[in-house]
């Protein structure tokens, strides 16, 4: 972070309805990479270490406030939507006169820390700064008017612009940095003398010039950074841009990605060396992948840690679990929350685990459900095994000790314990503890009924 001489307050404009989204949610709560738009802006505020952040809220305010519950956040209501200048004015009573004020938009989620730091650094403490960009198509944006010295003299909205101003391709991003004391005075002087009948924040530029304050236009490099999101099309475009950045960063850190266009990052991902991500990988929340982890196609991993050299075969879902090193998972395995898998474990195809510990070297093969269980080392759990952990009201635990062998098609009715080295015969229903080093089985006597015939359908 750049060294600062004055405290910094961030004001985030988040009061808009977002009617073009055609959604019951306020616009700033629409999700980008699994996080509300406003969340991305608040992350930026935290990254630049603002001294305080004030969110101006309006439409859907209760939902917005209940989504962001950090006690350090401050809130200002804009009950009537009278323009951006009016919105900022609602926040100013909470900001001291000796602060600089950085104004951000709650629907502009792709702005980077580096760009904002440039704006703050290149704008003197007693001046006004506005982030601008050259637009290939400036339609709809406010145009930046500069004087012969290159200083900004006005920002003219397109609906109010003269033909020669419409031809300008440098546009306003909506991001400003302004000294607090004069900003308060200028906001009080705003008048709704424009085509929209609103109090424009951009009119502070003309007022600053009238008072001899220099307005610096700091030009950004990327139109994508300052793009606001107003509809579902723009939201999808922003999603693509976000994913492109996130995957690019992973690849620069040494991750091999089969197809950068078919990986989604929706959280914080930490990877070791030589990690491979196949197509349609989705990483959500806090995910850590150790050295040499191989993720097969169509896997979804959420808030989980996967140890070195572990391989997930195609179509696995892993939620809030920890998997050790040198494990084999899937294909078509689902790990529900709160699983702990030790090193060298194997979870086969069509296996579901929930809130279970699987010891080192143990195997949970195919078509099996293990829930609320503690499984020791070097255990083999055969195909079609079910831990019956739920009695209709409460969950109960199954314990399978080291070296046990569970045959195929077994039902373990919890609470129950299988001793170390025990063998459970295939097709058994075990409702009592099975002793160590013994074969335990429970089967009805097999018999054949001579002369039995299958029922047939009644004729209509």
Tab-separated table of C-alpha atoms in Angstrom, residues 183-353:
chain	number	residue	atom	x	y	z
A	183	UNK	CA	-16.513	17.925	-1.141
A	184	UNK	CA	-19.137	18.634	1.511
A	185	UNK	CA	-19.385	22.254	0.356
A	186	UNK	CA	-19.629	21.354	-3.325
A	187	UNK	CA	-22.293	18.718	-2.747
A	188	UNK	CA	-24.427	21.357	-1.008
A	189	UNK	CA	-24.150	23.534	-4.132
A	190	UNK	CA	-25.287	20.906	-6.647
A	191	UNK	CA	-28.409	21.683	-8.669
A	192	UNK	CA	-30.495	19.250	-10.752
A	193	UNK	CA	-30.146	21.315	-13.911
A	194	UNK	CA	-29.752	18.512	-16.404
A	195	UNK	CA	-31.767	16.198	-18.624
A	196	UNK	CA	-32.226	13.687	-15.827
A	197	UNK	CA	-33.279	16.187	-13.184
A	198	UNK	CA	-30.739	14.628	-10.806
A	199	UNK	CA	-27.898	15.829	-8.594
A	200	UNK	CA	-24.843	14.716	-10.569
A	201	UNK	CA	-21.666	13.930	-8.660
A	202	UNK	CA	-19.748	14.857	-11.802
A	203	UNK	CA	-20.778	18.508	-11.349
A	204	UNK	CA	-18.275	18.797	-8.493
A	205	UNK	CA	-15.592	18.979	-11.192
A	206	UNK	CA	-16.849	22.343	-12.432
A	207	UNK	CA	-17.217	23.604	-8.846
A	208	UNK	CA	-13.667	22.523	-8.031
A	209	UNK	CA	-12.338	24.399	-11.045
A	210	UNK	CA	-14.306	27.501	-10.007
A	211	UNK	CA	-12.583	27.368	-6.612
A	212	UNK	CA	-9.119	26.984	-8.139
A	213	UNK	CA	-8.746	23.290	-7.261
A	214	UNK	CA	-6.935	21.220	-9.878
A	215	UNK	CA	-8.810	18.160	-11.167
A	216	UNK	CA	-6.484	15.356	-12.272
A	217	UNK	CA	-7.679	12.841	-14.832
A	218	UNK	CA	-5.791	9.603	-14.163
A	219	UNK	CA	-6.231	7.366	-17.174
A	220	UNK	CA	-6.645	3.643	-16.603
A	221	UNK	CA	-5.435	1.014	-19.036
A	222	UNK	CA	-8.463	-1.234	-19.203
A	223	UNK	CA	-12.066	-0.434	-20.080
A	224	UNK	CA	-13.016	-3.785	-18.566
A	225	UNK	CA	-11.999	-2.612	-15.086
A	226	UNK	CA	-14.443	0.261	-14.934
A	227	UNK	CA	-17.410	-1.370	-16.620
A	228	UNK	CA	-20.600	-1.215	-14.577
A	229	UNK	CA	-23.061	-4.089	-14.555
A	230	UNK	CA	-26.668	-3.273	-15.373
A	231	UNK	CA	-28.137	-6.427	-16.901
A	232	UNK	CA	-27.611	-10.169	-17.176
A	233	UNK	CA	-25.579	-9.858	-20.365
A	234	UNK	CA	-23.075	-7.518	-18.718
A	235	UNK	CA	-22.985	-9.773	-15.657
A	236	UNK	CA	-22.045	-12.751	-17.825
A	237	UNK	CA	-19.380	-10.700	-19.600
A	238	UNK	CA	-17.931	-9.666	-16.238
A	239	UNK	CA	-17.941	-13.313	-15.111
A	240	UNK	CA	-15.893	-14.258	-18.162
A	241	UNK	CA	-13.459	-11.421	-17.478
A	242	UNK	CA	-13.097	-12.381	-13.824
A	243	UNK	CA	-12.467	-16.036	-14.650
A	244	UNK	CA	-9.943	-15.123	-17.319
A	245	UNK	CA	-7.973	-13.099	-14.759
A	246	UNK	CA	-8.214	-15.721	-12.032
A	247	UNK	CA	-7.176	-18.651	-14.220
A	248	UNK	CA	-4.393	-16.585	-15.798
A	249	UNK	CA	-2.995	-15.890	-12.317
A	250	UNK	CA	-3.075	-19.605	-11.462
A	251	UNK	CA	-1.233	-20.504	-14.646
A	252	UNK	CA	1.450	-17.884	-13.925
A	253	UNK	CA	1.869	-19.608	-10.543
A	254	UNK	CA	2.582	-22.893	-12.313
A	255	UNK	CA	-0.825	-24.591	-12.477
A	256	UNK	CA	-1.487	-26.532	-15.678
A	257	UNK	CA	-5.003	-25.924	-16.995
A	258	UNK	CA	-6.375	-28.079	-19.784
A	259	UNK	CA	-8.626	-25.298	-21.100
A	260	UNK	CA	-8.512	-21.851	-19.419
A	261	UNK	CA	-12.023	-21.103	-20.696
A	262	UNK	CA	-13.503	-24.077	-18.826
A	263	UNK	CA	-12.316	-23.589	-15.264
A	264	UNK	CA	-14.248	-21.514	-12.722
A	265	UNK	CA	-12.659	-19.922	-9.666
A	266	UNK	CA	-15.200	-18.775	-7.068
A	267	UNK	CA	-13.053	-18.107	-4.057
A	268	UNK	CA	-9.462	-18.200	-2.838
A	269	UNK	CA	-7.397	-20.964	-4.385
A	270	UNK	CA	-3.885	-21.932	-3.280
A	271	UNK	CA	-1.953	-24.445	-5.365
A	272	UNK	CA	1.391	-26.196	-5.056
A	273	UNK	CA	3.637	-27.102	-7.951
A	274	UNK	CA	2.548	-29.220	-10.903
A	275	UNK	CA	-1.169	-29.103	-10.175
A	276	UNK	CA	-3.393	-30.078	-13.109
A	277	UNK	CA	-6.965	-28.888	-13.616
A	278	UNK	CA	-8.982	-30.605	-16.309
A	279	UNK	CA	-12.006	-29.110	-18.063
A	280	UNK	CA	-15.054	-27.914	-16.127
A	281	UNK	CA	-13.286	-27.789	-12.776
A	282	UNK	CA	-15.134	-25.511	-10.319
A	283	UNK	CA	-13.245	-24.324	-7.226
A	284	UNK	CA	-15.406	-22.542	-4.650
A	285	UNK	CA	-14.519	-20.904	-1.342
A	286	UNK	CA	-11.132	-21.591	0.246
A	287	UNK	CA	-9.451	-24.410	-1.665
A	288	UNK	CA	-5.887	-25.684	-1.191
A	289	UNK	CA	-4.355	-28.129	-3.664
A	290	UNK	CA	-0.991	-29.681	-2.800
A	291	UNK	CA	1.912	-30.456	-5.127
A	292	UNK	CA	1.039	-32.731	-8.009
A	293	UNK	CA	-2.703	-32.826	-7.385
A	294	UNK	CA	-4.592	-33.955	-10.488
A	295	UNK	CA	-8.226	-32.880	-10.836
A	296	UNK	CA	-10.175	-34.724	-13.503
A	297	UNK	CA	-12.995	-33.357	-15.670
A	298	UNK	CA	-16.225	-32.008	-14.166
A	299	UNK	CA	-15.106	-31.893	-10.535
A	300	UNK	CA	-16.523	-29.412	-8.016
A	301	UNK	CA	-14.421	-28.654	-4.927
A	302	UNK	CA	-15.685	-26.382	-2.142
A	303	UNK	CA	-13.822	-25.182	0.965
A	304	UNK	CA	-11.518	-28.194	0.974
A	305	UNK	CA	-7.872	-29.187	1.194
A	306	UNK	CA	-6.353	-31.886	-1.007
A	307	UNK	CA	-2.925	-33.318	-0.272
A	308	UNK	CA	0.035	-33.836	-2.576
A	309	UNK	CA	-0.166	-36.285	-5.479
A	310	UNK	CA	-3.844	-37.037	-4.886
A	311	UNK	CA	-5.994	-37.644	-7.946
A	312	UNK	CA	-9.674	-36.904	-8.357
A	313	UNK	CA	-11.136	-38.874	-11.227
A	314	UNK	CA	-13.990	-37.349	-13.291
A	315	UNK	CA	-17.264	-36.062	-11.849
A	316	UNK	CA	-16.381	-35.840	-8.153
A	317	UNK	CA	-17.913	-33.414	-5.644
A	318	UNK	CA	-15.891	-32.518	-2.549
A	319	UNK	CA	-17.372	-30.232	0.125
A	320	UNK	CA	-15.675	-28.961	3.287
A	321	UNK	CA	-13.370	-31.951	3.526
A	322	UNK	CA	-9.674	-32.695	3.955
A	323	UNK	CA	-8.042	-35.321	1.786
A	324	UNK	CA	-4.520	-36.529	2.476
A	325	UNK	CA	-1.635	-37.227	0.115
A	326	UNK	CA	-1.477	-39.971	-2.535
A	327	UNK	CA	-5.227	-40.647	-2.436
A	328	UNK	CA	-7.466	-41.825	-5.260
A	329	UNK	CA	-10.995	-40.425	-5.365
A	330	UNK	CA	-13.828	-41.349	-7.736
A	331	UNK	CA	-14.992	-41.254	-10.402
A	332	UNK	CA	-18.467	-40.076	-9.369
A	333	UNK	CA	-17.598	-39.817	-5.679
A	334	UNK	CA	-19.287	-37.334	-3.375
A	335	UNK	CA	-17.647	-36.148	-0.185
A	336	UNK	CA	-20.189	-34.188	1.831
A	337	UNK	CA	-18.986	-31.860	4.610
A	338	UNK	CA	-16.687	-32.751	7.508
A	339	UNK	CA	-14.705	-35.668	6.114
A	340	UNK	CA	-11.063	-36.327	7.050
A	341	UNK	CA	-9.213	-38.726	4.751
A	342	UNK	CA	-5.699	-39.798	5.719
A	343	UNK	CA	-2.885	-40.484	3.243
A	344	UNK	CA	-3.150	-43.269	0.666
A	345	UNK	CA	-6.895	-43.707	1.056
A	346	UNK	CA	-9.087	-44.759	-1.830
A	347	UNK	CA	-12.689	-43.740	-2.406
A	348	UNK	CA	-14.195	-45.533	-5.379
A	349	UNK	CA	-16.890	-44.745	-7.901
A	350	UNK	CA	-20.401	-43.860	-6.706
A	351	UNK	CA	-19.307	-43.599	-3.057
A	352	UNK	CA	-20.760	-41.020	-0.691
A	353	UNK	CA	-18.993	-39.982	2.517
